[in-house]
Amino acid sequence: AYGGVEALEMLQRRRQKEYKVIFMDLNMPGMDGFEVTKRIKERIKMKEMEDVRIVACTAYHEFEYKDKCLRAGMDDFISKPITKEQLGQILKKYGC
């Protein structure tokens, strides 16, 4: 299992163009998904990396939590457990 720090390191090591969508767990060790999203969006804004869609992936279902994720810069929200159909819809939505 990876934490937030490892997720950022993976993005730096690999060619960012390989990623169109990142499914962001919100409760990662070391650095949560909100902080990782903030750092990714800052890199995009500074033209340090290509644009990528970030989908919050969490067990929380409350509308307020979805709103919090979208306000934090995430592009979409999906609740666990995730079905194949939901995954397919998200990937299709973002051109994958």
PDB file of C-alpha atoms in Angstrom:
ATOM      1  CA  ALA A   1       0.000   0.000   0.000  1.00  0.00           C
ATOM      2  CA  TYR A   2       1.250   3.434  -0.897  1.00  0.00           C
ATOM      3  CA  GLY A   3       0.932   6.614   1.079  1.00  0.00           C
ATOM      4  CA  GLY A   4       0.614  10.183  -0.139  1.00  0.00           C
ATOM      5  CA  VAL A   5       4.355  10.801  -0.236  1.00  0.00           C
ATOM      6  CA  GLU A   6       4.917   7.702  -2.368  1.00  0.00           C
ATOM      7  CA  ALA A   7       2.121   8.765  -4.730  1.00  0.00           C
ATOM      8  CA  LEU A   8       3.820  12.106  -5.372  1.00  0.00           C
ATOM      9  CA  GLU A   9       7.190  10.406  -5.836  1.00  0.00           C
ATOM     10  CA  MET A  10       5.673   8.017  -8.392  1.00  0.00           C
ATOM     11  CA  LEU A  11       4.313  10.965 -10.357  1.00  0.00           C
ATOM     12  CA  GLN A  12       7.728  12.629 -10.366  1.00  0.00           C
ATOM     13  CA  ARG A  13       9.607   9.476 -11.404  1.00  0.00           C
ATOM     14  CA  ARG A  14       7.324   8.493 -14.245  1.00  0.00           C
ATOM     15  CA  ARG A  15       6.293  10.453 -17.282  1.00  0.00           C
ATOM     16  CA  GLN A  16       3.162  12.273 -16.171  1.00  0.00           C
ATOM     17  CA  LYS A  17       1.564  11.872 -19.599  1.00  0.00           C
ATOM     18  CA  GLU A  18       1.026   8.219 -18.669  1.00  0.00           C
ATOM     19  CA  TYR A  19      -1.703   9.310 -16.255  1.00  0.00           C
ATOM     20  CA  LYS A  20      -5.073  10.658 -17.337  1.00  0.00           C
ATOM     21  CA  VAL A  21      -6.940   9.837 -14.121  1.00  0.00           C
ATOM     22  CA  ILE A  22      -5.751   9.395 -10.559  1.00  0.00           C
ATOM     23  CA  PHE A  23      -8.054   7.652  -8.097  1.00  0.00           C
ATOM     24  CA  MET A  24      -7.174   9.451  -4.884  1.00  0.00           C
ATOM     25  CA  ASP A  25      -7.657   7.694  -1.577  1.00  0.00           C
ATOM     26  CA  LEU A  26      -8.362  10.331   1.026  1.00  0.00           C
ATOM     27  CA  ASN A  27      -6.963   8.521   4.067  1.00  0.00           C
ATOM     28  CA  MET A  28      -3.437   7.603   3.048  1.00  0.00           C
ATOM     29  CA  PRO A  29      -0.649   7.412   5.605  1.00  0.00           C
ATOM     30  CA  GLY A  30       1.908  10.206   5.732  1.00  0.00           C
ATOM     31  CA  MET A  31      -0.023  12.673   3.590  1.00  0.00           C
ATOM     32  CA  ASP A  32      -3.754  12.551   2.984  1.00  0.00           C
ATOM     33  CA  GLY A  33      -5.460  12.785  -0.382  1.00  0.00           C
ATOM     34  CA  PHE A  34      -6.382  16.427   0.127  1.00  0.00           C
ATOM     35  CA  GLU A  35      -2.737  17.454   0.522  1.00  0.00           C
ATOM     36  CA  VAL A  36      -1.599  15.271  -2.382  1.00  0.00           C
ATOM     37  CA  THR A  37      -4.304  16.818  -4.583  1.00  0.00           C
ATOM     38  CA  LYS A  38      -3.239  20.315  -3.565  1.00  0.00           C
ATOM     39  CA  ARG A  39       0.376  19.584  -4.501  1.00  0.00           C
ATOM     40  CA  ILE A  40      -0.562  18.002  -7.826  1.00  0.00           C
ATOM     41  CA  LYS A  41      -2.772  20.960  -8.746  1.00  0.00           C
ATOM     42  CA  GLU A  42       0.035  23.374  -7.819  1.00  0.00           C
ATOM     43  CA  ARG A  43       2.400  21.501 -10.151  1.00  0.00           C
ATOM     44  CA  ILE A  44      -0.141  21.639 -12.945  1.00  0.00           C
ATOM     45  CA  LYS A  45      -0.652  25.372 -12.410  1.00  0.00           C
ATOM     46  CA  MET A  46       3.112  25.961 -12.474  1.00  0.00           C
ATOM     47  CA  LYS A  47       3.343  23.916 -15.712  1.00  0.00           C
ATOM     48  CA  GLU A  48       5.563  21.376 -13.940  1.00  0.00           C
ATOM     49  CA  MET A  49       3.275  18.539 -15.005  1.00  0.00           C
ATOM     50  CA  GLU A  50       0.491  17.767 -17.449  1.00  0.00           C
ATOM     51  CA  ASP A  51      -3.124  18.149 -16.407  1.00  0.00           C
ATOM     52  CA  VAL A  52      -4.637  15.037 -14.843  1.00  0.00           C
ATOM     53  CA  ARG A  53      -8.113  14.301 -13.493  1.00  0.00           C
ATOM     54  CA  ILE A  54      -8.295  13.426  -9.806  1.00  0.00           C
ATOM     55  CA  VAL A  55     -11.181  11.291  -8.581  1.00  0.00           C
ATOM     56  CA  ALA A  56     -11.757  11.136  -4.831  1.00  0.00           C
ATOM     57  CA  CYS A  57     -12.106   7.525  -3.799  1.00  0.00           C
ATOM     58  CA  THR A  58     -13.550   7.071  -0.325  1.00  0.00           C
ATOM     59  CA  ALA A  59     -15.959   5.099   1.814  1.00  0.00           C
ATOM     60  CA  TYR A  60     -17.675   8.330   2.872  1.00  0.00           C
ATOM     61  CA  HIS A  61     -21.053   8.861   1.192  1.00  0.00           C
ATOM     62  CA  GLU A  62     -22.236  12.152   2.622  1.00  0.00           C
ATOM     63  CA  PHE A  63     -22.934  14.990   0.188  1.00  0.00           C
ATOM     64  CA  GLU A  64     -20.885  17.355   2.358  1.00  0.00           C
ATOM     65  CA  TYR A  65     -17.837  15.129   1.923  1.00  0.00           C
ATOM     66  CA  LYS A  66     -18.224  15.105  -1.859  1.00  0.00           C
ATOM     67  CA  ASP A  67     -18.496  18.889  -1.804  1.00  0.00           C
ATOM     68  CA  LYS A  68     -15.348  19.107   0.339  1.00  0.00           C
ATOM     69  CA  CYS A  69     -13.436  16.978  -2.186  1.00  0.00           C
ATOM     70  CA  LEU A  70     -14.583  19.071  -5.141  1.00  0.00           C
ATOM     71  CA  ARG A  71     -13.704  22.306  -3.330  1.00  0.00           C
ATOM     72  CA  ALA A  72     -10.241  20.849  -2.642  1.00  0.00           C
ATOM     73  CA  GLY A  73      -9.617  20.595  -6.389  1.00  0.00           C
ATOM     74  CA  MET A  74     -10.644  17.028  -7.110  1.00  0.00           C
ATOM     75  CA  ASP A  75     -12.534  16.595 -10.355  1.00  0.00           C
ATOM     76  CA  ASP A  76     -14.919  13.853  -9.325  1.00  0.00           C
ATOM     77  CA  PHE A  77     -16.008  11.648  -6.438  1.00  0.00           C
ATOM     78  CA  ILE A  78     -16.705   7.928  -6.155  1.00  0.00           C
ATOM     79  CA  SER A  79     -17.693   5.939  -3.079  1.00  0.00           C
ATOM     80  CA  LYS A  80     -16.311   2.542  -2.127  1.00  0.00           C
ATOM     81  CA  PRO A  81     -17.014  -0.224  -2.836  1.00  0.00           C
ATOM     82  CA  ILE A  82     -16.561   0.586  -6.498  1.00  0.00           C
ATOM     83  CA  THR A  83     -18.231  -1.550  -9.144  1.00  0.00           C
ATOM     84  CA  LYS A  84     -16.792  -2.290 -12.563  1.00  0.00           C
ATOM     85  CA  GLU A  85     -19.610  -0.262 -14.079  1.00  0.00           C
ATOM     86  CA  GLN A  86     -18.784   2.803 -11.979  1.00  0.00           C
ATOM     87  CA  LEU A  87     -15.101   2.480 -12.823  1.00  0.00           C
ATOM     88  CA  GLY A  88     -15.941   2.185 -16.511  1.00  0.00           C
ATOM     89  CA  GLN A  89     -18.174   5.264 -16.386  1.00  0.00           C
ATOM     90  CA  ILE A  90     -15.468   7.377 -14.748  1.00  0.00           C
ATOM     91  CA  LEU A  91     -12.797   6.244 -17.199  1.00  0.00           C
ATOM     92  CA  LYS A  92     -15.089   6.856 -20.173  1.00  0.00           C
ATOM     93  CA  LYS A  93     -16.019  10.305 -18.820  1.00  0.00           C
ATOM     94  CA  TYR A  94     -12.351  11.325 -18.874  1.00  0.00           C
ATOM     95  CA  GLY A  95     -11.442   9.768 -22.206  1.00  0.00           C
ATOM     96  CA  CYS A  96      -9.648   6.652 -21.049  1.00  0.00           C
TER      97      CYS A  96
END
